[in-house]
Coordinates of C-alpha atoms and ligand atoms in Angstrom, one line a residue:
Chain A
X958 CA 0.0 0.0 0.0
X959 CA 1.6 3.2 -1.1
X960 CA -0.4 5.2 1.4
X961 CA 0.3 3.1 4.4
X962 CA 2.7 3.7 7.3
X963 CA 6.1 2.3 6.4
X964 CA 6.9 1.5 10.0
X965 CA 3.9 -0.8 10.4
X966 CA 3.8 -3.8 8.1
X967 CA 1.3 -6.2 6.6
X968 CA -2.1 -6.3 8.2
X969 CA -1.3 -3.7 10.9
X970 CA -0.5 -1.0 8.3
X971 CA -2.7 2.0 8.4
X972 CA -3.4 4.8 5.9
X973 CA -1.6 8.0 6.9
X974 CA -4.2 10.1 5.1
X975 CA -7.9 9.8 5.5
X976 CA -9.7 8.5 2.4
X977 CA -12.4 10.6 1.0
X978 CA -15.0 8.0 1.4
X979 CA -15.3 6.5 -2.1
X980 CA -14.9 3.1 -0.5
X981 CA -17.7 3.7 1.9
X982 CA -19.9 5.0 -0.8
X983 CA -19.3 1.8 -2.8
X984 CA -20.1 -0.2 0.4
X985 CA -23.3 1.8 0.8
X986 CA -24.4 1.0 -2.7
X987 CA -23.5 -2.6 -2.2
X988 CA -25.6 -2.8 0.9
X989 CA -28.5 -1.0 -0.8
X990 CA -28.4 -3.2 -3.9
X991 CA -27.8 -6.4 -2.0
X992 CA -31.1 -6.0 -0.1
X993 CA -33.9 -8.1 -1.5
X994 CA -36.2 -5.1 -0.6
X995 CA -34.5 -2.9 -3.2
X996 CA -34.9 -5.4 -5.9
X997 CA -38.5 -6.1 -5.0
X998 CA -39.2 -2.4 -5.4
X999 CA -37.4 -2.1 -8.7
X1000 CA -39.3 -5.2 -9.9
X1001 CA -42.6 -3.7 -8.8
X1002 CA -41.7 -0.5 -10.7
X1003 CA -40.8 -2.5 -13.8
X1004 CA -44.2 -4.2 -13.6
X1005 CA -46.0 -0.9 -14.0
X1006 CA -45.3 -0.3 -17.7
X1007 CA -45.5 -4.0 -18.3
X1008 CA -49.0 -4.2 -16.9
X1009 CA -50.0 -1.1 -18.9
X1010 CA -48.7 -2.5 -22.1
X1011 CA -50.3 -5.9 -21.6
X1012 CA -53.7 -4.3 -20.6
X1013 CA -53.7 -2.0 -23.6
X1014 CA -52.6 -4.8 -25.9
X1015 CA -55.5 -7.0 -24.7
X1016 CA -58.1 -4.4 -25.0
X1017 CA -56.8 -2.5 -28.1
X1018 CA -58.9 -4.2 -30.7
X1019 CA -61.5 -1.4 -30.4
X1020 CA -59.3 1.6 -29.8
X1021 CA -61.0 3.9 -27.2
X1022 CA -59.0 7.0 -27.8
X1023 CA -59.4 8.0 -24.2
X1024 CA -57.3 7.6 -21.0
X1025 CA -54.3 9.2 -19.4
X1026 CA -51.8 11.1 -21.5
X1027 CA -49.6 8.9 -23.7
X1028 CA -51.7 5.8 -23.2
X1029 CA -53.4 6.3 -26.5
X1030 CA -50.1 6.7 -28.3
X1031 CA -48.8 3.3 -27.1
X1032 CA -50.7 1.4 -29.7
X1033 CA -49.3 3.5 -32.5
X1034 CA -45.7 3.4 -31.2
X1035 CA -44.3 1.0 -28.5
X1036 CA -41.6 3.6 -27.6
X1037 CA -44.3 5.5 -25.7
X1038 CA -44.8 2.7 -23.1
X1039 CA -41.8 3.9 -21.0
X1040 CA -43.1 7.4 -20.9
X1041 CA -46.7 6.2 -20.1
X1042 CA -45.2 4.0 -17.3
X1043 CA -43.4 7.0 -15.8
X1044 CA -46.4 9.2 -16.0
X1045 CA -48.5 6.7 -14.0
X1046 CA -45.7 5.9 -11.5
X1047 CA -44.6 9.4 -10.7
X1048 CA -47.5 10.4 -8.4
X1049 CA -47.5 7.4 -6.1
X1050 CA -45.2 4.4 -6.9
X1051 CA -42.0 6.3 -7.4
X1052 CA -42.4 8.5 -4.2
X1053 CA -43.3 5.3 -2.4
X1054 CA -40.0 3.6 -3.2
X1055 CA -38.0 6.7 -2.7
X1056 CA -39.7 7.3 0.6
X1057 CA -38.7 3.8 1.7
X1058 CA -35.0 4.3 0.7
X1059 CA -34.6 7.9 2.0
X1060 CA -36.7 7.3 5.1
X1061 CA -34.6 4.3 6.0
X1062 CA -31.3 6.0 5.4
X1063 CA -30.4 7.0 9.0
X1064 CA -33.3 5.5 11.0
X1065 CA -32.7 2.1 9.5
X1066 CA -29.1 2.2 10.7
X1067 CA -30.3 3.3 14.1
X1068 CA -32.8 0.4 14.1
X1069 CA -30.1 -2.2 13.4
X1070 CA -27.8 -0.6 15.9
X1071 CA -25.2 -0.3 13.1
X1072 CA -25.4 3.5 13.3
X1073 CA -23.3 3.7 16.5
X1074 CA -20.7 1.3 15.0
X1075 CA -20.5 3.4 11.8
X1076 CA -20.0 6.5 13.9
X1077 CA -17.3 5.1 16.1
X1078 CA -15.5 3.6 13.0
X1079 CA -15.5 6.6 12.6
X1080 CA -17.3 7.5 9.5
X1081 CA -17.9 11.1 10.3
X1082 CA -21.5 12.4 10.7
X1083 CA -21.4 14.7 7.7
X1084 CA -19.8 12.1 5.5
X1085 CA -22.5 9.6 6.5
X1086 CA -25.3 12.0 5.6
X1087 CA -23.7 12.8 2.2
X1088 CA -23.1 9.2 1.4
X1089 CA -26.7 8.3 2.4
X1090 CA -28.1 11.1 0.3
X1091 CA -26.0 10.1 -2.7
X1092 CA -27.1 6.5 -2.4
X1093 CA -30.7 7.6 -2.3
X1094 CA -30.1 9.7 -5.5
X1095 CA -28.6 6.6 -7.2
X1096 CA -31.7 4.7 -6.2
X1097 CA -33.9 7.4 -7.8
X1098 CA -32.0 7.1 -11.0
X1099 CA -32.2 3.3 -10.9
X1100 CA -35.9 3.5 -10.3
X1101 CA -36.6 5.9 -13.1
X1102 CA -34.4 4.0 -15.5
X1103 CA -36.0 0.7 -14.6
X1104 CA -39.4 2.2 -15.5
X1105 CA -38.1 3.6 -18.7
X1106 CA -36.2 0.6 -19.9
X1107 CA -38.9 -1.9 -18.9
X1108 CA -41.4 0.2 -20.7
X1109 CA -39.3 0.4 -23.9
X1110 CA -38.6 -3.3 -23.9
X1111 CA -42.2 -4.4 -23.4
X1112 CA -43.3 -1.7 -25.9
X1113 CA -40.9 -3.1 -28.6
X1114 CA -42.2 -6.6 -27.8
X1115 CA -45.9 -5.9 -28.0
X1116 CA -46.4 -2.9 -30.3
X1117 CA -45.1 -1.5 -33.6
X1118 CA -42.0 0.7 -33.3
X1119 CA -41.1 3.5 -35.6
X1120 CA -40.3 7.2 -35.9
X1121 CA -42.0 9.1 -33.1
X1122 CA -44.3 12.0 -33.6
X1123 CA -43.6 14.6 -30.9
X1124 CA -46.0 17.0 -29.2
X1125 CA -44.8 19.8 -31.4
X1126 CA -45.8 17.8 -34.5
X1127 CA -42.3 17.0 -35.6
X1128 CA -41.2 13.5 -36.2
X1129 CA -37.9 12.1 -34.9
X1130 CA -36.2 8.8 -35.4
X1131 CA -35.9 5.9 -33.1
X1132 CA -32.5 6.9 -31.8
X1133 CA -33.6 10.4 -31.0
X1134 CA -36.7 9.2 -29.2
X1135 CA -34.7 6.8 -27.1
X1136 CA -32.5 9.7 -26.0
X1137 CA -35.6 11.6 -25.1
X1138 CA -36.8 8.7 -23.1
X1139 CA -33.6 8.8 -21.2
X1140 CA -33.9 12.5 -20.7
X1141 CA -37.4 12.0 -19.2
X1142 CA -36.0 9.4 -16.8
X1143 CA -33.4 11.9 -15.8
X1144 CA -36.1 14.5 -15.3
X1145 CA -38.0 12.1 -13.0
X1146 CA -34.7 11.5 -11.1
X1147 CA -34.2 15.3 -10.6
X1148 CA -37.8 15.6 -9.6
X1149 CA -37.2 13.2 -6.7
X1150 CA -34.1 15.0 -5.3
X1151 CA -36.2 17.2 -3.1
X1152 CA -38.2 14.4 -1.7
X1153 CA -35.1 12.4 -1.0
X1154 CA -33.7 15.3 1.0
X1155 CA -36.9 15.6 2.9
X1156 CA -36.8 11.8 3.6
X1157 CA -33.2 12.0 4.8
X1158 CA -34.1 14.8 7.2
X1159 CA -37.1 12.9 8.6
X1160 CA -34.9 9.9 8.9
X1161 CA -32.6 11.8 11.3
X1162 CA -35.5 12.5 13.6
X1163 CA -36.4 9.0 14.6
X1164 CA -35.0 5.5 15.3
X1165 CA -38.1 3.9 13.7
X1166 CA -37.5 3.5 10.0
X1167 CA -41.1 2.6 9.2
X1168 CA -42.2 5.8 10.7
X1169 CA -39.7 7.8 8.7
X1170 CA -40.7 6.0 5.5
X1171 CA -44.4 6.6 6.1
X1172 CA -44.0 10.2 6.9
X1173 CA -41.9 10.8 3.7
X1174 CA -44.6 9.1 1.5
X1175 CA -47.4 11.0 3.3
X1176 CA -45.6 14.3 2.7
X1177 CA -45.3 13.5 -1.0
X1178 CA -49.0 12.9 -1.2
X1179 CA -49.8 16.0 0.8
X1180 CA -47.7 18.1 -1.5
X1181 CA -49.6 16.8 -4.5
X1182 CA -53.0 17.4 -2.9
X1183 CA -52.0 21.0 -2.1
X1184 CA -50.8 21.3 -5.7
X1185 CA -54.2 20.4 -7.0
X1186 CA -56.2 22.8 -4.7
X1187 CA -56.9 26.2 -6.2
X1188 CA -57.1 27.7 -2.6
X1189 CA -53.4 27.1 -2.2
X1190 CA -52.4 28.5 -5.5
X1191 CA -49.8 30.8 -4.0
X1192 CA -48.0 27.8 -2.6
X1193 CA -47.9 25.7 -5.8
X1194 CA -44.6 26.9 -7.3
X1195 CA -42.9 26.1 -4.0
X1196 CA -44.1 22.5 -3.7
X1197 CA -41.5 19.9 -4.5
X1198 CA -44.1 18.0 -6.5
X1199 CA -45.1 21.0 -8.6
X1200 CA -43.1 20.1 -11.7
X1201 CA -43.2 16.3 -11.4
X1202 CA -45.3 15.8 -14.5
X1203 CA -43.8 18.8 -16.4
X1204 CA -41.6 16.7 -18.7
X1205 CA -43.8 17.2 -21.8
X1206 CA -41.5 20.0 -22.8
X1207 CA -38.8 17.4 -23.5
X1208 CA -41.0 16.1 -26.2
X1209 CA -40.9 19.2 -28.3
X1210 CA -38.6 20.1 -31.2
X1211 CA -36.4 21.9 -30.3
X1212 CA -36.4 20.7 -26.7
X1213 CA -37.9 23.3 -24.3
X1214 CA -35.4 23.2 -21.3
X1215 CA -37.0 25.9 -19.2
X1216 CA -39.2 23.6 -17.1
X1217 CA -36.3 21.2 -16.6
X1218 CA -34.3 24.2 -15.3
X1219 CA -37.1 25.5 -13.0
X1220 CA -37.6 22.0 -11.6
X1221 CA -33.9 21.5 -11.0
X1222 CA -33.7 24.9 -9.3
X1223 CA -36.6 24.1 -7.0
X1224 CA -35.2 20.7 -6.1
X1225 CA -31.8 22.2 -5.4
X1226 CA -33.5 24.6 -3.0
X1227 CA -35.1 21.6 -1.2
X1228 CA -31.8 19.8 -1.1
X1229 CA -30.1 22.8 0.4
X1230 CA -32.8 23.5 3.0
X1231 CA -33.5 20.0 4.1
X1232 CA -29.8 19.0 3.8
X1233 CA -29.0 21.8 6.3
X1234 CA -31.9 20.8 8.6
X1235 CA -30.6 17.2 8.5
X1236 CA -27.1 18.3 9.2
X1237 CA -28.3 20.6 12.1
X1238 CA -30.2 17.8 13.6
X1239 CA -27.8 14.9 13.1
X1240 CA -24.5 16.6 13.8
X1241 CA -25.4 17.2 17.5
X1242 CA -27.7 14.3 18.0
X1243 CA -27.2 11.9 20.9
X1244 CA -27.0 8.4 19.4
X1245 CA -28.7 6.3 22.0
X1246 CA -30.1 3.6 19.7
Chain B
X369 CA -15.6 7.4 48.6
X370 CA -12.6 5.2 48.3
X371 CA -10.1 6.6 45.9
X372 CA -6.9 4.7 45.3
X373 CA -6.0 7.5 43.0
X374 CA -4.2 6.2 40.1
X375 CA -0.9 7.8 39.0
X376 CA -1.7 11.1 40.5
X377 CA -4.2 11.8 37.8
X378 CA -5.1 15.4 38.6
X379 CA -2.9 17.0 36.0
X380 CA -4.0 18.3 32.6
X381 CA -5.6 15.7 30.4
X382 CA -3.2 15.8 27.5
X383 CA 0.1 15.4 29.4
X384 CA -0.8 12.3 31.4
X385 CA -0.1 8.6 30.8
X386 CA -3.8 8.0 30.8
X387 CA -5.8 6.2 28.1
X388 CA -9.0 7.8 29.3
X389 CA -9.5 10.7 31.6
X390 CA -12.7 12.5 32.5
X391 CA -13.2 15.5 34.7
X392 CA -16.6 16.4 36.2
X393 CA -18.3 14.4 33.4
X394 CA -22.0 14.7 33.7
X395 CA -24.9 13.6 31.6
X396 CA -28.5 14.6 32.2
X397 CA -31.5 13.1 30.4
X398 CA -34.2 15.7 31.1
X399 CA -34.2 16.0 34.9
X400 CA -32.5 12.8 35.6
X401 CA -28.8 12.9 36.2
X402 CA -27.5 9.7 34.8
X403 CA -23.8 10.3 35.1
X404 CA -22.8 12.6 37.8
X405 CA -19.5 14.4 38.2
X406 CA -17.4 11.5 37.0
X407 CA -13.6 11.6 37.3
X408 CA -12.3 8.5 35.6
X409 CA -8.6 7.8 35.2
X410 CA -7.7 4.8 33.1
X411 CA -3.9 4.2 32.9
X412 CA -2.4 3.2 29.6
X413 CA -1.8 -0.5 29.4
X414 CA -4.3 -1.4 32.1
X415 CA -7.2 -3.8 31.9
X416 CA -9.7 -1.5 33.5
X417 CA -13.0 -3.0 34.8
X418 CA -15.9 -0.6 34.9
X419 CA -18.4 -2.1 37.4
X420 CA -21.9 -1.1 38.3
X421 CA -25.4 -2.5 38.7
X422 CA -28.0 -2.2 36.0
X423 CA -28.8 1.4 35.1
X424 CA -25.8 2.9 36.9
X425 CA -24.7 4.8 33.9
X426 CA -21.9 2.6 32.4
X427 CA -23.2 2.5 28.8
X428 CA -24.0 6.2 28.9
X429 CA -20.5 7.0 30.0
X430 CA -19.1 4.8 27.2
X431 CA -21.3 6.6 24.7
X432 CA -19.9 9.9 25.8
X433 CA -16.3 8.6 25.7
X434 CA -16.8 7.6 22.1
X435 CA -18.5 10.8 21.0
X436 CA -21.9 9.2 20.5
X437 CA -23.6 11.3 23.1
X438 CA -22.7 14.8 24.2
X439 CA -21.7 15.4 27.8
X440 CA -24.0 17.8 29.6
X441 CA -20.9 19.0 31.5
X442 CA -17.3 18.1 32.1
X443 CA -14.3 17.1 30.0
X444 CA -13.1 14.0 28.3
X445 CA -9.8 13.0 27.0
X446 CA -9.2 9.7 25.2
X447 CA -5.7 8.6 24.2
X448 CA -4.4 12.0 25.2
X449 CA -6.8 14.0 23.0
X450 CA -9.9 15.9 23.7
X451 CA -13.2 14.3 22.9
X452 CA -15.4 14.9 21.0
X453 CA -13.3 17.6 19.4
X454 CA -10.6 15.3 18.2
X455 CA -12.9 12.4 17.4
X456 CA -11.6 11.9 13.8
X457 CA -8.1 11.2 15.0
X458 CA -8.9 9.3 18.2
X459 CA -11.6 6.8 17.1
X460 CA -9.5 5.0 14.4
X461 CA -7.3 4.0 17.3
X462 CA -10.2 2.7 19.4
X463 CA -12.2 -0.5 18.9
X464 CA -15.5 -0.7 20.6
X465 CA -18.4 -3.0 21.5
X466 CA -21.2 -0.8 22.9
X467 CA -24.3 -2.3 24.5
X468 CA -24.4 -5.3 22.3
X469 CA -23.5 -5.8 18.7
X470 CA -25.3 -4.2 15.8
X471 CA -25.2 -5.8 12.3
X472 CA -27.2 -5.9 9.1
X473 CA -29.1 -9.2 9.3
X474 CA -29.3 -9.6 5.6
X475 CA -25.5 -9.6 5.2
X476 CA -23.0 -12.3 6.1
X477 CA -20.7 -11.9 9.0
X478 CA -17.7 -11.1 6.9
X479 CA -19.7 -8.7 4.7
X480 CA -20.8 -6.9 7.8
X481 CA -17.2 -6.5 9.0
X482 CA -16.1 -5.3 5.6
X483 CA -18.9 -2.7 5.6
X484 CA -18.0 -1.3 9.0
X485 CA -14.3 -1.4 8.1
X486 CA -14.9 0.7 5.0
X487 CA -16.4 3.4 7.2
X488 CA -13.0 3.9 8.8
X489 CA -11.2 6.4 6.6
X490 CA -7.8 5.2 7.8
X491 CA -8.4 1.5 7.1
X492 CA -6.5 0.4 4.0
X493 CA -8.7 -1.2 1.4
X494 CA -6.0 -3.6 0.2
X495 CA -5.8 -5.6 3.5
X496 CA -9.5 -5.4 4.3
X497 CA -10.4 -9.0 3.5
X498 CA -7.3 -10.4 5.2
X499 CA -8.0 -8.3 8.3
X500 CA -11.6 -9.4 8.4
X501 CA -10.7 -13.1 8.2
X502 CA -8.1 -12.6 10.9
X503 CA -10.6 -11.0 13.2
X504 CA -13.2 -13.7 12.5
X505 CA -10.6 -16.4 13.3
X506 CA -9.7 -14.6 16.5
X507 CA -13.2 -14.9 17.8
X508 CA -13.8 -18.4 16.5
X509 CA -16.2 -17.5 13.7
X510 CA -14.0 -18.5 10.8
X511 CA -16.5 -21.2 9.8
X512 CA -19.5 -19.0 10.0
X513 CA -18.0 -16.1 8.0
X514 CA -20.3 -16.5 5.1
X515 CA -23.5 -17.2 7.0
X516 CA -26.1 -14.4 7.1
X517 CA -26.1 -12.6 10.5
X518 CA -29.8 -13.2 10.6
X519 CA -28.9 -16.9 11.2
X520 CA -26.4 -16.2 13.9
X521 CA -27.1 -17.1 17.5
X522 CA -26.9 -14.5 20.3
X523 CA -23.4 -15.6 21.3
X524 CA -22.2 -15.6 17.7
X525 CA -23.4 -12.1 17.2
X526 CA -21.6 -11.1 20.4
X527 CA -18.4 -12.7 19.0
X528 CA -18.9 -10.8 15.7
X529 CA -19.2 -7.6 17.7
X530 CA -15.9 -8.3 19.4
X531 CA -14.3 -9.2 16.0
X532 CA -15.4 -5.7 14.8
X533 CA -13.5 -4.1 17.6
X534 CA -10.4 -6.0 16.5
X535 CA -10.5 -5.1 12.8
X536 CA -7.5 -2.7 13.0
X537 CA -4.6 -2.4 15.4
X538 CA -6.0 -0.4 18.3
X539 CA -4.5 1.5 21.2
X540 CA -7.7 1.2 23.2
X541 CA -10.5 -1.3 23.2
X542 CA -13.8 -0.5 24.9
X543 CA -16.0 -3.5 25.6
X544 CA -19.4 -3.0 27.1
X545 CA -20.4 -6.3 28.7
X546 CA -18.4 -8.4 26.3
X547 CA -19.4 -11.8 27.7
X548 CA -23.1 -11.2 27.5
X549 CA -24.7 -14.2 25.9
X550 CA -21.5 -16.2 25.6
X551 CA -21.2 -19.8 26.6
X552 CA -18.6 -20.7 29.3
X553 CA -16.1 -21.6 26.6
X554 CA -16.7 -18.3 24.8
X555 CA -16.4 -16.4 28.2
X556 CA -13.0 -18.0 28.8
X557 CA -11.9 -17.2 25.3
X558 CA -12.9 -13.6 25.7
X559 CA -10.9 -13.4 29.0
X560 CA -7.8 -14.8 27.4
X561 CA -8.3 -12.6 24.4
X562 CA -8.4 -9.5 26.7
X563 CA -5.3 -10.7 28.4
X564 CA -3.4 -11.2 25.1
X565 CA -4.5 -7.7 24.0
X566 CA -3.2 -6.3 27.2
X567 CA 0.1 -8.2 26.7
X568 CA 0.5 -6.5 23.4
X569 CA 0.1 -3.1 25.2
X570 CA -3.5 -2.3 24.3
X571 CA -5.5 -0.7 27.0
X572 CA -8.7 -2.5 27.6
X573 CA -11.7 -0.8 29.2
X574 CA -14.3 -3.4 30.0
X575 CA -17.7 -2.8 31.6
X576 CA -19.5 -5.5 33.5
X577 CA -21.8 -6.2 36.3
X578 CA -20.1 -9.5 36.9
X579 CA -17.6 -9.0 39.6
X580 CA -15.9 -12.4 39.3
X581 CA -15.2 -11.6 35.7
X582 CA -13.5 -8.3 36.5
X583 CA -11.6 -9.9 39.3
X584 CA -10.2 -12.5 37.0
X585 CA -8.9 -10.3 34.2
X586 CA -8.5 -6.7 35.4
X587 CA -5.7 -4.8 36.8
X588 CA -7.8 -1.8 37.7
X589 CA -11.4 -1.1 38.4
X590 CA -13.9 1.6 39.0
X591 CA -17.3 1.1 40.6
X592 CA -20.4 3.1 39.6
X593 CA -23.5 3.6 41.6
X594 CA -26.5 5.6 40.4
X595 CA -24.3 7.6 38.1
X596 CA -21.6 8.3 40.7
X597 CA -18.1 6.9 40.9
X598 CA -17.8 5.3 44.3
X599 CA -14.4 3.6 44.0
X600 CA -11.5 3.5 41.6
X601 CA -8.0 2.1 41.7
X602 CA -6.0 -1.1 41.3
X603 CA -7.6 -4.2 42.4
X604 CA -5.3 -4.5 45.4
X605 CA -6.1 -0.9 46.4
X606 CA -9.8 -1.7 46.2
X607 CA -9.4 -4.9 48.2
X608 CA -7.4 -3.2 50.9
X609 CA -10.0 -0.5 51.1
X610 CA -12.5 -3.1 52.0
X611 CA -13.1 -4.1 55.6
X612 CA -11.3 -6.9 57.4
X613 CA -13.2 -9.1 59.9
X614 CA -12.0 -11.3 62.8
X615 CA -14.0 -14.4 63.4
X616 CA -13.7 -16.1 66.8
X617 CA -15.1 -19.6 67.1
X618 CA -15.9 -20.4 70.7
X619 CA -18.5 -21.9 73.0
X620 CA -18.2 -18.8 75.2
X621 CA -19.8 -16.4 72.7
X622 CA -21.0 -13.9 75.3
X623 CA -17.7 -13.7 77.1
X624 CA -15.9 -13.3 73.8
X625 CA -18.2 -10.5 72.7
X626 CA -17.5 -8.7 76.0
X627 CA -13.8 -8.9 75.5
X628 CA -14.1 -7.6 71.9
X629 CA -16.2 -4.7 73.2
X630 CA -13.6 -3.8 75.8
X631 CA -11.1 -3.7 72.9
X632 CA -13.2 -1.1 71.1
X633 CA -14.6 -3.5 68.5
X634 CA -18.3 -3.9 67.7
X635 CA -19.0 -7.7 67.8
X636 CA -22.1 -9.2 66.2
X637 CA -23.3 -12.6 65.4
X638 CA -22.0 -14.1 62.2
X639 CA -24.1 -15.0 59.2
X640 CA -22.9 -18.6 59.5
X641 CA -24.5 -20.8 62.1
X642 CA -22.4 -22.1 64.9
X643 CA -20.7 -20.8 68.1
X644 CA -18.8 -17.9 66.7
X645 CA -18.5 -14.1 67.1
X646 CA -17.3 -11.7 64.4
X647 CA -16.2 -8.1 64.5
X648 CA -14.8 -5.6 62.0
X649 CA -11.2 -5.2 62.6
X650 CA -10.0 -1.6 63.1
X651 CA -6.5 -0.5 62.2
X652 CA -5.4 0.3 65.7
X653 CA -5.7 -3.4 66.9
X654 CA -3.5 -6.2 65.9
X655 CA -5.2 -9.6 65.6
X656 CA -2.7 -11.3 67.9
X657 CA -3.5 -8.8 70.7
X658 CA -7.2 -9.9 70.4
X659 CA -6.2 -13.6 70.8
X660 CA -4.1 -12.7 73.8
X661 CA -6.9 -10.7 75.4
X662 CA -9.4 -13.5 74.7
X663 CA -7.2 -16.2 76.3
X664 CA -6.4 -14.0 79.2
X665 CA -10.1 -13.6 79.9
X666 CA -10.5 -17.4 79.9
X667 CA -12.5 -17.6 76.6
X668 CA -12.1 -21.1 75.1
X669 CA -10.9 -20.1 71.7
X670 CA -11.4 -23.0 69.2
X671 CA -10.8 -21.0 66.1
X672 CA -9.6 -17.6 65.1
X673 CA -9.6 -16.1 61.6
X674 CA -8.9 -12.8 60.0
X675 CA -11.0 -12.5 56.9
X676 CA -10.3 -9.9 54.2
X677 CA -13.5 -8.8 52.5
X678 CA -13.8 -10.1 48.9
X679 CA -14.3 -7.7 46.1
X680 CA -17.8 -8.9 46.0
X681 CA -18.5 -7.8 49.6
X682 CA -17.0 -4.4 48.6
X683 CA -19.1 -4.2 45.5
X684 CA -22.3 -5.0 47.5
X685 CA -21.3 -2.6 50.2
X686 CA -20.7 0.2 47.6
X687 CA -23.6 -0.4 45.4
X688 CA -26.2 -1.6 47.9
X689 CA -27.8 -5.0 48.6
X690 CA -31.2 -4.3 47.1
X691 CA -32.2 -5.9 43.8
X692 CA -34.1 -2.9 42.7
X693 CA -32.6 -0.6 40.1
X694 CA -31.8 2.7 41.8
X695 CA -33.2 5.1 39.3
Ligands
LIG64 N1 -32.3 7.4 26.0 C1 -32.4 7.6 27.3 N2 -33.3 8.5 27.7 C2 -33.5 8.6 29.1 N3 -32.8 7.9 30.0 C3 -32.0 7.0 29.6 C4 -31.7 6.8 28.2 N4 -30.8 5.8 28.1 C5 -30.5 5.5 29.4 N5 -31.2 6.2 30.3 C6 -31.1 6.1 31.7 O1 -29.8 6.2 32.1 C7 -29.5 5.4 33.2 C8 -28.2 4.7 32.9 O2 -28.3 3.8 31.8 P1 -27.1 3.0 31.2 O3 -27.6 2.3 30.0 O4 -26.0 3.9 31.1 O5 -26.9 2.0 32.4 P2 -25.8 0.7 32.5 O6 -25.0 1.0 33.6 O7 -25.2 0.6 31.2 O8 -26.8 -0.5 32.8 P3 -26.7 -2.0 32.3 O9 -25.8 -2.7 33.3 O10 -28.2 -2.5 32.5 O11 -26.3 -2.0 30.9 C9 -30.7 4.5 33.4 O12 -31.3 5.0 34.6 C10 -31.5 4.7 32.2 O13 -32.8 4.7 32.6
LIG65 MG1 -25.2 -1.0 29.7

């Protein structure tokens, strides 16, 4: 080991400088993705576009021409299945899984009593928060990509695939439309950054992971309800869920980036505020679990 | 309070040869004072027993020493550095088992250790697997390394917790009730493990409410009662601080008691049945003078014994007889 103390040898060697934590981040991802729960959630998400596609395929003999956005388009072009799946999963299924991962982040460690051992390792409280948050973000990305990719694959299997007609009326090729599907998955990931930060903060408040998960999910629903009430209109632009379904602008030619930017800015605000709250709470907390 | 004060430990925290030193350490939970004005002095290289009944504040003290809980008052130095200010440089040199082990049930024993080791920024990645298997072998879990912790027994988890404390070379090892849940064989192994750690120069701070255990493996001890330190020192200092009794076996119990009283002692009837009288020996009287006085008074002395209090008597005397938790 180049970085180890030359006086000590073999197994007793120690690093002389502290590592930045890449190893711990890798370990965090390994723990997250070695859990059966994580895979069960990703499988459940993958089932959403598959169920939609199968249901539409079975009943598509007499095309209804009604239903949620994008569902109609599926029969004409299988590449829309991924987008339809995301649209249906964004209000509930995605926040549910993200709530589980983010709510579990600190409270879950407290619950298994591993939190105290991580802290005396010592992992450093800030580093632990940052790594936990980054792992939640990776999960958001994995969840959105799972939805997209499962949708595209089942779409290709069950429906005709060809050049896609965009909302602006332009037609783009298959390659371009796949890129746009990826962009939409990225948009969904960015949309969940704020909720992940809220979940991380709630997770520092309790030793009961289920409570933190439930509270996070409930907040995501409350935000969407408030967003749909005209009485709270002044509040709408500040709700983390406000732009969740605003990815339609990515389906125009040229791509309209302003909603992506607004969404990202809002989510960043939530990350800063709730990251600071989580830090304020966690950095001085007595770990008695 | 008995204070066999160790190594004149009143100097400033950083300059002393102490592995742990606290001054006026206090922890309050709401109104309850759980640790009260604690002045611990743990010499480097010692095996230090931290004794106290349930709820006396041992675990809370350990949490403060390791920076998990904030002290309400007072100062802590560990390995010569202030805690929790210097936590980042102190804790890599400290291994700990705190109030039972904590592991991810869905990971194997060795995966758990690798995970916790990766959290230590000073632990080299290259030797991780080798260090993990060495620690597992040390606690006798080599064969269960790949078993999920969910399927571990209580004692196996406890052993894994001890293995975690041994992952890297340590200057101080803190073990909170290490033999909890262990079979007799495991208990003996832990004792010999602690001794071998001490032989290598590691300071071991071990909490327990089992006195016999402390007596067998420690060089020093401190006794807690309801958050307060009631005794501290080497085992010999603690033993000599305990009371010494004389036991006179005689058919003339009343006469013997009278003689003892004239010598300024306070005789009583012993716990054991039989014709005997006991009294606490005070420092001003030599045992042989008592025998001489008894014989001179015509007491038929059939047996005479001087009995040093065991550490257990001392422990009970210090912490109270009652079974009820104090707070
Ligand atoms: N989170 C907490 N909130 C309030 N009081 C607490 C908390 N944790 C511990 N206590 C109280 O602090 C006191 C000391 O507890 P501690 O766990 O330090 O005892 P202990 O000496 O380790 O006991 P044991 O031998 O049973 O492990 C107890 O009276 C307990 O009720
Ligand atoms: Mg305890």
